[in-house]
mmCIF file with all atom_site columns, C-alpha atoms in Angstrom:
data_model
loop_
_atom_site.group_PDB
_atom_site.id
_atom_site.type_symbol
_atom_site.label_atom_id
_atom_site.label_alt_id
_atom_site.label_comp_id
_atom_site.label_asym_id
_atom_site.label_entity_id
_atom_site.label_seq_id
_atom_site.pdbx_PDB_ins_code
_atom_site.Cartn_x
_atom_site.Cartn_y
_atom_site.Cartn_z
_atom_site.occupancy
_atom_site.B_iso_or_equiv
_atom_site.pdbx_formal_charge
_atom_site.auth_seq_id
_atom_site.auth_comp_id
_atom_site.auth_asym_id
_atom_site.auth_atom_id
_atom_site.pdbx_PDB_model_num
ATOM 1   C CA . UNK A 1 1   ? 63.598 47.898 -31.235 1.00 42.00 ? 4   UNK A CA 1
ATOM 2   C CA . UNK A 1 2   ? 66.576 48.759 -28.995 1.00 40.00 ? 5   UNK A CA 1
ATOM 3   C CA . UNK A 1 3   ? 64.128 49.690 -26.207 1.00 38.00 ? 6   UNK A CA 1
ATOM 4   C CA . UNK A 1 4   ? 62.421 46.290 -26.485 1.00 34.00 ? 7   UNK A CA 1
ATOM 5   C CA . UNK A 1 5   ? 65.746 44.410 -26.338 1.00 37.00 ? 8   UNK A CA 1
ATOM 6   C CA . UNK A 1 6   ? 66.951 46.561 -23.426 1.00 35.00 ? 9   UNK A CA 1
ATOM 7   C CA . UNK A 1 7   ? 63.648 46.069 -21.544 1.00 35.00 ? 10  UNK A CA 1
ATOM 8   C CA . UNK A 1 8   ? 63.824 42.304 -22.123 1.00 35.00 ? 11  UNK A CA 1
ATOM 9   C CA . UNK A 1 9   ? 67.427 42.198 -20.880 1.00 38.00 ? 12  UNK A CA 1
ATOM 10  C CA . UNK A 1 10  ? 66.512 44.140 -17.730 1.00 37.00 ? 13  UNK A CA 1
ATOM 11  C CA . UNK A 1 11  ? 63.484 41.891 -17.125 1.00 37.00 ? 14  UNK A CA 1
ATOM 12  C CA . UNK A 1 12  ? 65.516 38.683 -17.517 1.00 37.00 ? 15  UNK A CA 1
ATOM 13  C CA . UNK A 1 13  ? 68.230 39.994 -15.190 1.00 39.00 ? 16  UNK A CA 1
ATOM 14  C CA . UNK A 1 14  ? 65.588 40.816 -12.543 1.00 39.00 ? 17  UNK A CA 1
ATOM 15  C CA . UNK A 1 15  ? 63.975 37.387 -12.898 1.00 39.00 ? 18  UNK A CA 1
ATOM 16  C CA . UNK A 1 16  ? 67.371 35.739 -12.388 1.00 43.00 ? 19  UNK A CA 1
ATOM 17  C CA . UNK A 1 17  ? 68.091 37.939 -9.363  1.00 44.00 ? 20  UNK A CA 1
ATOM 18  C CA . UNK A 1 18  ? 64.720 37.243 -7.763  1.00 45.00 ? 21  UNK A CA 1
ATOM 19  C CA . UNK A 1 19  ? 64.941 33.496 -8.367  1.00 52.00 ? 22  UNK A CA 1
ATOM 20  C CA . UNK A 1 20  ? 68.040 33.449 -6.150  1.00 90.00 ? 23  UNK A CA 1
ATOM 21  C CA . UNK A 1 21  ? 66.133 34.449 -3.005  1.00 96.00 ? 24  UNK A CA 1
ATOM 22  C CA . UNK A 1 22  ? 63.413 32.848 -0.925  1.00 97.00 ? 25  UNK A CA 1
ATOM 23  C CA . UNK A 1 23  ? 61.260 34.766 1.519   1.00 96.00 ? 26  UNK A CA 1
ATOM 24  C CA . UNK A 1 24  ? 58.230 34.870 3.781   1.00 97.00 ? 27  UNK A CA 1
ATOM 25  C CA . UNK A 1 25  ? 55.987 37.590 5.178   1.00 96.00 ? 28  UNK A CA 1
ATOM 26  C CA . UNK A 1 26  ? 54.240 35.131 7.499   1.00 97.00 ? 29  UNK A CA 1
ATOM 27  C CA . UNK A 1 27  ? 57.126 33.584 9.420   1.00 97.00 ? 30  UNK A CA 1
ATOM 28  C CA . UNK A 1 28  ? 56.364 32.177 12.858  1.00 98.00 ? 31  UNK A CA 1
ATOM 29  C CA . UNK A 1 29  ? 58.405 33.342 15.815  1.00 98.00 ? 32  UNK A CA 1
ATOM 30  C CA . UNK A 1 30  ? 57.768 32.156 19.364  1.00 98.00 ? 33  UNK A CA 1
ATOM 31  C CA . UNK A 1 31  ? 59.200 33.815 22.458  1.00 95.00 ? 34  UNK A CA 1
ATOM 32  C CA . UNK A 1 32  ? 59.412 32.179 25.874  1.00 96.00 ? 35  UNK A CA 1
ATOM 33  C CA . UNK A 1 33  ? 60.790 33.527 29.140  1.00 94.00 ? 36  UNK A CA 1
ATOM 34  C CA . UNK A 1 34  ? 58.786 31.161 31.323  1.00 93.00 ? 37  UNK A CA 1
ATOM 35  C CA . UNK A 1 35  ? 59.833 30.303 34.851  1.00 90.00 ? 38  UNK A CA 1
ATOM 36  C CA . UNK A 1 36  ? 58.577 27.594 37.202  1.00 91.00 ? 39  UNK A CA 1
ATOM 37  C CA . UNK A 1 37  ? 56.238 30.246 38.642  1.00 90.00 ? 40  UNK A CA 1
ATOM 38  C CA . UNK A 1 38  ? 54.825 31.847 35.471  1.00 90.00 ? 41  UNK A CA 1
ATOM 39  C CA . UNK A 1 39  ? 54.176 30.888 31.850  1.00 93.00 ? 42  UNK A CA 1
ATOM 40  C CA . UNK A 1 40  ? 55.476 33.749 29.688  1.00 93.00 ? 43  UNK A CA 1
ATOM 41  C CA . UNK A 1 41  ? 55.039 32.876 26.018  1.00 96.00 ? 44  UNK A CA 1
ATOM 42  C CA . UNK A 1 42  ? 54.178 34.834 22.903  1.00 97.00 ? 45  UNK A CA 1
ATOM 43  C CA . UNK A 1 43  ? 53.973 34.112 19.179  1.00 98.00 ? 46  UNK A CA 1
ATOM 44  C CA . UNK A 1 44  ? 53.633 35.930 15.904  1.00 97.00 ? 47  UNK A CA 1
ATOM 45  C CA . UNK A 1 45  ? 53.026 34.778 12.366  1.00 97.00 ? 48  UNK A CA 1
ATOM 46  C CA . UNK A 1 46  ? 53.984 38.140 10.902  1.00 96.00 ? 49  UNK A CA 1
ATOM 47  C CA . UNK A 1 47  ? 57.765 38.048 10.754  1.00 97.00 ? 50  UNK A CA 1
ATOM 48  C CA . UNK A 1 48  ? 59.595 38.693 7.498   1.00 97.00 ? 51  UNK A CA 1
ATOM 49  C CA . UNK A 1 49  ? 62.495 36.508 6.417   1.00 97.00 ? 52  UNK A CA 1
ATOM 50  C CA . UNK A 1 50  ? 64.790 36.321 3.369   1.00 97.00 ? 53  UNK A CA 1
ATOM 51  C CA . UNK A 1 51  ? 67.538 33.882 2.426   1.00 97.00 ? 54  UNK A CA 1
ATOM 52  C CA . UNK A 1 52  ? 69.867 34.597 -0.491  1.00 97.00 ? 55  UNK A CA 1
ATOM 53  C CA . UNK A 1 53  ? 70.401 31.269 -2.271  1.00 95.00 ? 56  UNK A CA 1
ATOM 54  C CA . UNK A 1 54  ? 73.618 32.466 -3.877  1.00 94.00 ? 57  UNK A CA 1
ATOM 55  C CA . UNK A 1 55  ? 75.415 33.390 -0.643  1.00 95.00 ? 58  UNK A CA 1
ATOM 56  C CA . UNK A 1 56  ? 73.544 31.927 2.339   1.00 97.00 ? 59  UNK A CA 1
ATOM 57  C CA . UNK A 1 57  ? 72.872 35.393 3.772   1.00 97.00 ? 60  UNK A CA 1
ATOM 58  C CA . UNK A 1 58  ? 69.776 35.435 5.987   1.00 97.00 ? 61  UNK A CA 1
ATOM 59  C CA . UNK A 1 59  ? 67.645 38.231 7.430   1.00 97.00 ? 62  UNK A CA 1
ATOM 60  C CA . UNK A 1 60  ? 64.663 37.912 9.760   1.00 97.00 ? 63  UNK A CA 1
ATOM 61  C CA . UNK A 1 61  ? 62.695 40.827 11.214  1.00 97.00 ? 64  UNK A CA 1
ATOM 62  C CA . UNK A 1 62  ? 59.538 41.325 13.250  1.00 96.00 ? 65  UNK A CA 1
ATOM 63  C CA . UNK A 1 63  ? 57.574 44.125 14.836  1.00 97.00 ? 66  UNK A CA 1
ATOM 64  C CA . UNK A 1 64  ? 57.750 43.512 18.576  1.00 97.00 ? 67  UNK A CA 1
ATOM 65  C CA . UNK A 1 65  ? 54.074 44.461 18.988  1.00 97.00 ? 68  UNK A CA 1
ATOM 66  C CA . UNK A 1 66  ? 53.112 41.600 16.663  1.00 97.00 ? 69  UNK A CA 1
ATOM 67  C CA . UNK A 1 67  ? 54.005 39.122 19.442  1.00 97.00 ? 70  UNK A CA 1
ATOM 68  C CA . UNK A 1 68  ? 50.797 38.082 21.206  1.00 97.00 ? 71  UNK A CA 1
ATOM 69  C CA . UNK A 1 69  ? 50.402 36.587 24.683  1.00 96.00 ? 72  UNK A CA 1
ATOM 70  C CA . UNK A 1 70  ? 47.464 34.687 26.183  1.00 95.00 ? 73  UNK A CA 1
ATOM 71  C CA . UNK A 1 71  ? 47.015 37.434 28.785  1.00 94.00 ? 74  UNK A CA 1
ATOM 72  C CA . UNK A 1 72  ? 46.438 40.985 27.557  1.00 95.00 ? 75  UNK A CA 1
ATOM 73  C CA . UNK A 1 73  ? 48.037 42.506 30.661  1.00 93.00 ? 76  UNK A CA 1
ATOM 74  C CA . UNK A 1 74  ? 51.195 40.449 30.154  1.00 92.00 ? 77  UNK A CA 1
ATOM 75  C CA . UNK A 1 75  ? 51.367 41.641 26.536  1.00 95.00 ? 78  UNK A CA 1
ATOM 76  C CA . UNK A 1 76  ? 50.945 45.250 27.661  1.00 94.00 ? 79  UNK A CA 1
ATOM 77  C CA . UNK A 1 77  ? 53.734 44.941 30.260  1.00 91.00 ? 80  UNK A CA 1
ATOM 78  C CA . UNK A 1 78  ? 55.994 43.184 27.733  1.00 93.00 ? 81  UNK A CA 1
ATOM 79  C CA . UNK A 1 79  ? 55.604 46.030 25.202  1.00 94.00 ? 82  UNK A CA 1
ATOM 80  C CA . UNK A 1 80  ? 55.573 49.001 27.567  1.00 92.00 ? 83  UNK A CA 1
ATOM 81  C CA . UNK A 1 81  ? 57.843 48.039 30.441  1.00 89.00 ? 84  UNK A CA 1
ATOM 82  C CA . UNK A 1 82  ? 60.315 45.453 29.158  1.00 92.00 ? 85  UNK A CA 1
ATOM 83  C CA . UNK A 1 83  ? 60.740 45.701 25.381  1.00 94.00 ? 86  UNK A CA 1
ATOM 84  C CA . UNK A 1 84  ? 59.718 49.386 25.158  1.00 95.00 ? 87  UNK A CA 1
ATOM 85  C CA . UNK A 1 85  ? 58.313 48.660 21.710  1.00 95.00 ? 88  UNK A CA 1
ATOM 86  C CA . UNK A 1 86  ? 57.302 52.297 21.173  1.00 95.00 ? 89  UNK A CA 1
ATOM 87  C CA . UNK A 1 87  ? 60.995 53.224 21.363  1.00 97.00 ? 90  UNK A CA 1
ATOM 88  C CA . UNK A 1 88  ? 62.388 49.966 19.868  1.00 97.00 ? 91  UNK A CA 1
ATOM 89  C CA . UNK A 1 89  ? 59.643 48.783 17.483  1.00 97.00 ? 92  UNK A CA 1
ATOM 90  C CA . UNK A 1 90  ? 61.422 45.894 15.792  1.00 97.00 ? 93  UNK A CA 1
ATOM 91  C CA . UNK A 1 91  ? 63.838 43.071 16.387  1.00 97.00 ? 94  UNK A CA 1
ATOM 92  C CA . UNK A 1 92  ? 66.014 41.629 13.636  1.00 97.00 ? 95  UNK A CA 1
ATOM 93  C CA . UNK A 1 93  ? 68.668 39.097 12.858  1.00 97.00 ? 96  UNK A CA 1
ATOM 94  C CA . UNK A 1 94  ? 71.126 39.631 9.982   1.00 98.00 ? 97  UNK A CA 1
ATOM 95  C CA . UNK A 1 95  ? 73.750 37.007 9.301   1.00 98.00 ? 98  UNK A CA 1
ATOM 96  C CA . UNK A 1 96  ? 74.983 34.096 7.263   1.00 98.00 ? 99  UNK A CA 1
ATOM 97  C CA . UNK A 1 97  ? 74.641 30.355 7.139   1.00 97.00 ? 100 UNK A CA 1
ATOM 98  C CA . UNK A 1 98  ? 78.241 29.540 8.075   1.00 95.00 ? 101 UNK A CA 1
ATOM 99  C CA . UNK A 1 99  ? 78.328 26.141 6.383   1.00 95.00 ? 102 UNK A CA 1
ATOM 100 C CA . UNK A 1 100 ? 76.341 27.184 3.298   1.00 96.00 ? 103 UNK A CA 1
ATOM 101 C CA . UNK A 1 101 ? 78.446 24.918 1.053   1.00 94.00 ? 104 UNK A CA 1
ATOM 102 C CA . UNK A 1 102 ? 77.002 21.857 2.842   1.00 94.00 ? 105 UNK A CA 1
ATOM 103 C CA . UNK A 1 103 ? 73.468 22.663 1.604   1.00 96.00 ? 106 UNK A CA 1
ATOM 104 C CA . UNK A 1 104 ? 72.785 20.885 -1.709  1.00 95.00 ? 107 UNK A CA 1
ATOM 105 C CA . UNK A 1 105 ? 69.924 22.654 -3.473  1.00 94.00 ? 108 UNK A CA 1
ATOM 106 C CA . UNK A 1 106 ? 69.846 19.844 -6.049  1.00 95.00 ? 109 UNK A CA 1
ATOM 107 C CA . UNK A 1 107 ? 68.994 17.185 -3.454  1.00 96.00 ? 110 UNK A CA 1
ATOM 108 C CA . UNK A 1 108 ? 65.766 17.238 -1.427  1.00 97.00 ? 111 UNK A CA 1
ATOM 109 C CA . UNK A 1 109 ? 66.176 16.820 2.311   1.00 97.00 ? 112 UNK A CA 1
ATOM 110 C CA . UNK A 1 110 ? 66.732 18.536 5.629   1.00 97.00 ? 113 UNK A CA 1
ATOM 111 C CA . UNK A 1 111 ? 70.164 20.010 6.226   1.00 97.00 ? 114 UNK A CA 1
ATOM 112 C CA . UNK A 1 112 ? 71.517 20.941 9.670   1.00 98.00 ? 115 UNK A CA 1
ATOM 113 C CA . UNK A 1 113 ? 73.350 24.267 9.469   1.00 98.00 ? 116 UNK A CA 1
ATOM 114 C CA . UNK A 1 114 ? 75.187 26.756 11.648  1.00 98.00 ? 117 UNK A CA 1
ATOM 115 C CA . UNK A 1 115 ? 73.997 30.344 11.588  1.00 97.00 ? 118 UNK A CA 1
ATOM 116 C CA . UNK A 1 116 ? 76.097 33.306 12.678  1.00 98.00 ? 119 UNK A CA 1
ATOM 117 C CA . UNK A 1 117 ? 75.197 36.985 12.731  1.00 98.00 ? 120 UNK A CA 1
ATOM 118 C CA . UNK A 1 118 ? 73.879 39.977 14.641  1.00 98.00 ? 121 UNK A CA 1
ATOM 119 C CA . UNK A 1 119 ? 70.673 39.995 16.662  1.00 98.00 ? 122 UNK A CA 1
ATOM 120 C CA . UNK A 1 120 ? 69.337 43.486 17.349  1.00 98.00 ? 123 UNK A CA 1
ATOM 121 C CA . UNK A 1 121 ? 66.673 43.832 19.997  1.00 97.00 ? 124 UNK A CA 1
ATOM 122 C CA . UNK A 1 122 ? 65.728 46.575 22.469  1.00 96.00 ? 125 UNK A CA 1
ATOM 123 C CA . UNK A 1 123 ? 68.332 48.827 20.825  1.00 96.00 ? 126 UNK A CA 1
ATOM 124 C CA . UNK A 1 124 ? 71.210 46.418 21.510  1.00 98.00 ? 127 UNK A CA 1
ATOM 125 C CA . UNK A 1 125 ? 73.080 44.359 18.900  1.00 98.00 ? 128 UNK A CA 1
ATOM 126 C CA . UNK A 1 126 ? 74.815 41.138 19.889  1.00 98.00 ? 129 UNK A CA 1
ATOM 127 C CA . UNK A 1 127 ? 76.715 38.647 17.761  1.00 97.00 ? 130 UNK A CA 1
ATOM 128 C CA . UNK A 1 128 ? 75.234 35.181 18.076  1.00 96.00 ? 131 UNK A CA 1
ATOM 129 C CA . UNK A 1 129 ? 75.823 31.689 16.752  1.00 97.00 ? 132 UNK A CA 1
ATOM 130 C CA . UNK A 1 130 ? 73.172 28.988 16.673  1.00 97.00 ? 133 UNK A CA 1
ATOM 131 C CA . UNK A 1 131 ? 72.146 25.806 14.898  1.00 97.00 ? 134 UNK A CA 1
ATOM 132 C CA . UNK A 1 132 ? 69.259 25.454 12.513  1.00 97.00 ? 135 UNK A CA 1
ATOM 133 C CA . UNK A 1 133 ? 67.703 23.274 9.840   1.00 98.00 ? 136 UNK A CA 1
ATOM 134 C CA . UNK A 1 134 ? 66.949 24.064 6.211   1.00 97.00 ? 137 UNK A CA 1
ATOM 135 C CA . UNK A 1 135 ? 64.505 21.999 4.160   1.00 97.00 ? 138 UNK A CA 1
ATOM 136 C CA . UNK A 1 136 ? 65.272 21.704 0.451   1.00 97.00 ? 139 UNK A CA 1
ATOM 137 C CA . UNK A 1 137 ? 62.546 20.637 -1.964  1.00 96.00 ? 140 UNK A CA 1
ATOM 138 C CA . UNK A 1 138 ? 62.423 21.017 -5.722  1.00 93.00 ? 141 UNK A CA 1
ATOM 139 C CA . UNK A 1 139 ? 65.724 22.866 -6.000  1.00 92.00 ? 142 UNK A CA 1
ATOM 140 C CA . UNK A 1 140 ? 64.996 25.547 -3.423  1.00 94.00 ? 143 UNK A CA 1
ATOM 141 C CA . UNK A 1 141 ? 64.741 26.095 0.328   1.00 96.00 ? 144 UNK A CA 1
ATOM 142 C CA . UNK A 1 142 ? 61.153 25.717 1.498   1.00 97.00 ? 145 UNK A CA 1
ATOM 143 C CA . UNK A 1 143 ? 61.648 26.005 5.268   1.00 97.00 ? 146 UNK A CA 1
ATOM 144 C CA . UNK A 1 144 ? 64.133 27.320 7.820   1.00 97.00 ? 147 UNK A CA 1
ATOM 145 C CA . UNK A 1 145 ? 64.022 26.612 11.555  1.00 98.00 ? 148 UNK A CA 1
ATOM 146 C CA . UNK A 1 146 ? 66.222 27.669 14.432  1.00 97.00 ? 149 UNK A CA 1
ATOM 147 C CA . UNK A 1 147 ? 66.183 28.285 18.177  1.00 97.00 ? 150 UNK A CA 1
ATOM 148 C CA . UNK A 1 148 ? 68.118 31.088 19.827  1.00 96.00 ? 151 UNK A CA 1
ATOM 149 C CA . UNK A 1 149 ? 68.653 31.393 23.572  1.00 96.00 ? 152 UNK A CA 1
ATOM 150 C CA . UNK A 1 150 ? 69.511 34.844 24.865  1.00 96.00 ? 153 UNK A CA 1
ATOM 151 C CA . UNK A 1 151 ? 70.251 36.346 28.256  1.00 95.00 ? 154 UNK A CA 1
ATOM 152 C CA . UNK A 1 152 ? 67.626 39.019 28.867  1.00 93.00 ? 155 UNK A CA 1
ATOM 153 C CA . UNK A 1 153 ? 70.164 41.241 30.660  1.00 93.00 ? 156 UNK A CA 1
ATOM 154 C CA . UNK A 1 154 ? 72.455 41.213 27.578  1.00 96.00 ? 157 UNK A CA 1
ATOM 155 C CA . UNK A 1 155 ? 69.824 43.291 25.766  1.00 96.00 ? 158 UNK A CA 1
ATOM 156 C CA . UNK A 1 156 ? 69.406 45.827 28.603  1.00 94.00 ? 159 UNK A CA 1
ATOM 157 C CA . UNK A 1 157 ? 65.925 44.559 29.407  1.00 91.00 ? 160 UNK A CA 1
ATOM 158 C CA . UNK A 1 158 ? 65.269 45.533 33.014  1.00 87.00 ? 161 UNK A CA 1
ATOM 159 C CA . UNK A 1 159 ? 63.206 43.172 35.164  1.00 84.00 ? 162 UNK A CA 1
ATOM 160 C CA . UNK A 1 160 ? 61.791 44.829 38.311  1.00 79.00 ? 163 UNK A CA 1
ATOM 161 C CA . UNK A 1 161 ? 62.595 43.109 41.604  1.00 79.00 ? 164 UNK A CA 1
ATOM 162 C CA . UNK A 1 162 ? 58.918 42.417 42.323  1.00 80.00 ? 165 UNK A CA 1
ATOM 163 C CA . UNK A 1 163 ? 58.654 40.023 39.343  1.00 80.00 ? 166 UNK A CA 1
ATOM 164 C CA . UNK A 1 164 ? 62.261 38.872 38.912  1.00 80.00 ? 167 UNK A CA 1
ATOM 165 C CA . UNK A 1 165 ? 61.424 35.305 40.019  1.00 83.00 ? 168 UNK A CA 1
ATOM 166 C CA . UNK A 1 166 ? 58.512 35.086 37.562  1.00 86.00 ? 169 UNK A CA 1
ATOM 167 C CA . UNK A 1 167 ? 60.609 35.831 34.471  1.00 89.00 ? 170 UNK A CA 1
ATOM 168 C CA . UNK A 1 168 ? 63.445 33.590 33.289  1.00 90.00 ? 171 UNK A CA 1
ATOM 169 C CA . UNK A 1 169 ? 66.890 35.151 33.024  1.00 92.00 ? 172 UNK A CA 1
ATOM 170 C CA . UNK A 1 170 ? 67.223 33.474 29.621  1.00 94.00 ? 173 UNK A CA 1
ATOM 171 C CA . UNK A 1 171 ? 64.625 33.643 26.868  1.00 95.00 ? 174 UNK A CA 1
ATOM 172 C CA . UNK A 1 172 ? 64.181 31.209 24.008  1.00 97.00 ? 175 UNK A CA 1
ATOM 173 C CA . UNK A 1 173 ? 63.319 32.515 20.550  1.00 97.00 ? 176 UNK A CA 1
ATOM 174 C CA . UNK A 1 174 ? 62.082 29.876 18.077  1.00 97.00 ? 177 UNK A CA 1
ATOM 175 C CA . UNK A 1 175 ? 62.013 30.723 14.377  1.00 97.00 ? 178 UNK A CA 1
ATOM 176 C CA . UNK A 1 176 ? 60.002 28.698 11.840  1.00 98.00 ? 179 UNK A CA 1
ATOM 177 C CA . UNK A 1 177 ? 59.873 30.118 8.314   1.00 97.00 ? 180 UNK A CA 1
ATOM 178 C CA . UNK A 1 178 ? 57.912 28.604 5.422   1.00 97.00 ? 181 UNK A CA 1
ATOM 179 C CA . UNK A 1 179 ? 59.668 30.070 2.380   1.00 96.00 ? 182 UNK A CA 1
ATOM 180 C CA . UNK A 1 180 ? 58.877 30.615 -1.275  1.00 94.00 ? 183 UNK A CA 1
ATOM 181 C CA . UNK A 1 181 ? 60.826 31.928 -4.234  1.00 91.00 ? 184 UNK A CA 1
ATOM 182 C CA . UNK A 1 182 ? 60.587 35.682 -4.651  1.00 81.00 ? 185 UNK A CA 1
ATOM 183 C CA . UNK A 1 183 ? 59.622 35.212 -8.302  1.00 62.00 ? 186 UNK A CA 1
ATOM 184 C CA . UNK A 1 184 ? 56.596 33.090 -7.360  1.00 43.00 ? 187 UNK A CA 1
ATOM 185 C CA . UNK A 1 185 ? 55.530 35.636 -4.788  1.00 42.00 ? 188 UNK A CA 1
ATOM 186 C CA . UNK A 1 186 ? 55.588 38.483 -7.324  1.00 44.00 ? 189 UNK A CA 1
ATOM 187 C CA . UNK A 1 187 ? 53.263 36.571 -9.646  1.00 41.00 ? 190 UNK A CA 1
ATOM 188 C CA . UNK A 1 188 ? 50.471 36.556 -6.991  1.00 41.00 ? 191 UNK A CA 1
#
């Protein structure tokens, strides 16, 4: 009988813990370093993201090779020459929603927020701040969106002189996560 009560207590504590987080395994991330001369854009729908509803902590991660370009050669150069994805396979952001207290999980709507944390890419970690939007529906966050603009040189990404005018010095990273409660995801 003690084992049953203990197992039930552990189960209920895990359910409570999981209900406090929302996540996705199919988050959309778009990358653009386009210039007036060349369109350089890639997307993935394979990023992973988690938001802790108790604290506002957020983590987003993707495998660099999951970003796909229209042109296969551009994708190959991106992975081999610029991002060196064999050496630096993933990119991630770990941070917090700075104004977490302004998000009311009891009221449906879209909330503008400030996000602050560390972006790690190409083996370099930089502290960044950006704006985003969280969508609340039914007492939980169902979507998170943000745009981050980075200087390519800040992440030690070398652009050869022959193509320096074709690639923007700043890249835009757009994040669009459709989220679900961790508890609901485990039931599938």
